[in-house]
Amino acid sequence: MRNSLSSDRLPAAARESLHSALRAKAEAYRREEFLRSFHRLPRSVIAAETPQAAAVVLKELERALRAERARAGHWSYDLSRHIALLVAHRAERARALRLARVAPGDARAVVKAGAPGPLFVGRRD
């Protein structure tokens, strides 16, 4: 019979490990550098301070997250890249919502593009 105490520790340790990796990546997130790696995003979109540009960035990050998830279980899957994409999506979504507050008429596109949906990992705190 397995020890229930040790079986409860593993999910908690895994969850804490994921959260600490997310925190560390969030502190190291450099927007310009990270987004330049997406060749489909022109520099003008990255530099723009509009809700429409923020929605374009979010859509590109969501596309990259879907592609990374599709590789899960394959040798080409990269957990570090997946975590970096999650951190970038969270940061860009927060930025998009800030921009939408400045230009409230354009908020619909941002909210639609940046919905947490299946991209969410962990507890909602």
Coordinates of C-alpha atoms in Angstrom, one line a residue:
M1 CA 0.0 0.0 0.0
R2 CA 1.3 3.4 -0.9
N3 CA 1.8 6.1 1.6
S4 CA -0.9 8.7 1.0
L5 CA 1.3 11.5 2.5
S6 CA 4.0 11.0 -0.1
S7 CA 1.5 10.7 -2.9
D8 CA 0.0 14.1 -1.9
R9 CA 3.4 15.8 -1.8
L10 CA 4.3 15.1 -5.5
P11 CA 1.5 17.1 -7.1
A12 CA 2.1 19.9 -4.6
A13 CA 5.8 19.9 -5.3
A14 CA 5.2 19.9 -9.1
R15 CA 2.7 22.8 -8.8
E16 CA 5.2 24.8 -6.7
S17 CA 7.9 24.1 -9.2
L18 CA 5.8 25.3 -12.0
H19 CA 4.8 28.4 -10.2
S20 CA 8.4 29.3 -9.3
A21 CA 9.5 28.7 -12.9
L22 CA 6.7 31.1 -14.0
R23 CA 7.7 33.7 -11.5
A24 CA 11.4 33.5 -12.5
K25 CA 10.6 33.8 -16.2
A26 CA 8.2 36.7 -15.5
E27 CA 10.9 38.6 -13.8
A28 CA 13.3 37.9 -16.7
Y29 CA 10.8 38.8 -19.5
R30 CA 12.2 41.3 -21.9
R31 CA 9.3 42.2 -24.2
E32 CA 11.2 43.6 -27.2
E33 CA 13.8 40.8 -27.3
F34 CA 11.2 38.0 -26.9
L35 CA 8.8 39.3 -29.5
R36 CA 11.5 39.9 -32.1
S37 CA 11.8 36.1 -32.3
F38 CA 8.4 36.0 -33.9
H39 CA 9.2 36.7 -37.6
R40 CA 5.5 37.2 -38.3
L41 CA 5.4 40.3 -36.1
P42 CA 6.8 43.4 -37.7
R43 CA 8.7 45.8 -35.4
S44 CA 6.0 48.4 -36.0
V45 CA 3.4 46.2 -34.4
I46 CA 5.7 45.4 -31.4
A47 CA 6.4 49.0 -30.8
A48 CA 2.8 50.2 -31.3
E49 CA 0.9 51.3 -28.2
T50 CA -2.6 50.5 -29.5
P51 CA -5.2 47.9 -28.5
Q52 CA -5.2 46.6 -32.1
A53 CA -1.5 46.0 -32.1
A54 CA -1.8 44.3 -28.7
A55 CA -4.5 42.0 -30.1
V56 CA -2.2 41.0 -33.0
V57 CA 0.6 40.2 -30.6
L58 CA -1.7 38.1 -28.5
K59 CA -3.0 36.2 -31.5
E60 CA 0.6 35.4 -32.5
L61 CA 1.5 34.2 -29.0
E62 CA -1.7 32.0 -28.9
R63 CA -0.7 30.5 -32.3
A64 CA 2.8 29.7 -30.9
L65 CA 1.3 28.2 -27.7
R66 CA -1.0 25.9 -29.8
A67 CA 2.0 24.8 -31.9
E68 CA 4.1 24.1 -28.7
R69 CA 1.3 22.1 -27.2
A70 CA 0.9 20.1 -30.4
R71 CA 4.6 19.0 -29.9
A72 CA 4.0 17.8 -26.3
G73 CA 5.3 14.2 -26.0
H74 CA 7.5 14.7 -29.1
W75 CA 11.3 15.0 -28.8
S76 CA 11.1 18.6 -30.2
Y77 CA 8.8 19.8 -27.3
D78 CA 10.6 22.3 -25.1
L79 CA 9.2 22.9 -21.6
S80 CA 11.2 26.1 -21.2
R81 CA 9.8 27.6 -24.4
H82 CA 6.3 26.6 -23.3
I83 CA 6.8 28.4 -20.0
A84 CA 8.3 31.4 -21.7
L85 CA 5.3 31.6 -24.1
L86 CA 2.9 31.4 -21.1
V87 CA 4.7 34.2 -19.3
A88 CA 4.8 36.3 -22.5
H89 CA 1.0 35.7 -23.0
R90 CA 0.2 36.7 -19.5
A91 CA 2.3 39.9 -19.7
E92 CA 1.0 40.9 -23.1
R93 CA -2.6 40.2 -22.0
A94 CA -2.1 42.5 -19.0
R95 CA -0.6 45.1 -21.3
A96 CA -3.4 44.8 -23.8
L97 CA -6.0 45.3 -21.0
R98 CA -4.1 48.4 -19.8
L99 CA -4.1 49.8 -23.4
A100 CA -7.8 49.0 -23.7
R101 CA -8.6 51.1 -20.6
V102 CA -6.9 54.0 -22.3
A103 CA -8.9 53.5 -25.5
P104 CA -12.1 51.8 -24.3
G105 CA -13.8 51.7 -27.7
D106 CA -11.2 49.2 -28.9
A107 CA -11.4 46.8 -25.9
R108 CA -13.6 44.2 -27.6
A109 CA -10.8 43.0 -29.9
V110 CA -8.4 42.8 -27.0
V111 CA -10.7 40.9 -24.7
K112 CA -11.6 38.5 -27.5
A113 CA -8.0 37.9 -28.5
G114 CA -6.7 37.7 -25.0
A115 CA -9.2 35.4 -23.3
P116 CA -7.5 33.0 -20.9
G117 CA -9.4 30.0 -22.0
P118 CA -7.3 26.9 -22.6
L119 CA -4.0 28.9 -22.1
F120 CA -4.5 29.0 -18.4
V121 CA -2.2 26.9 -16.2
G122 CA -2.5 26.6 -12.5
R123 CA -5.0 28.0 -10.0
R124 CA -6.8 31.2 -10.6
D125 CA -5.7 33.5 -7.8

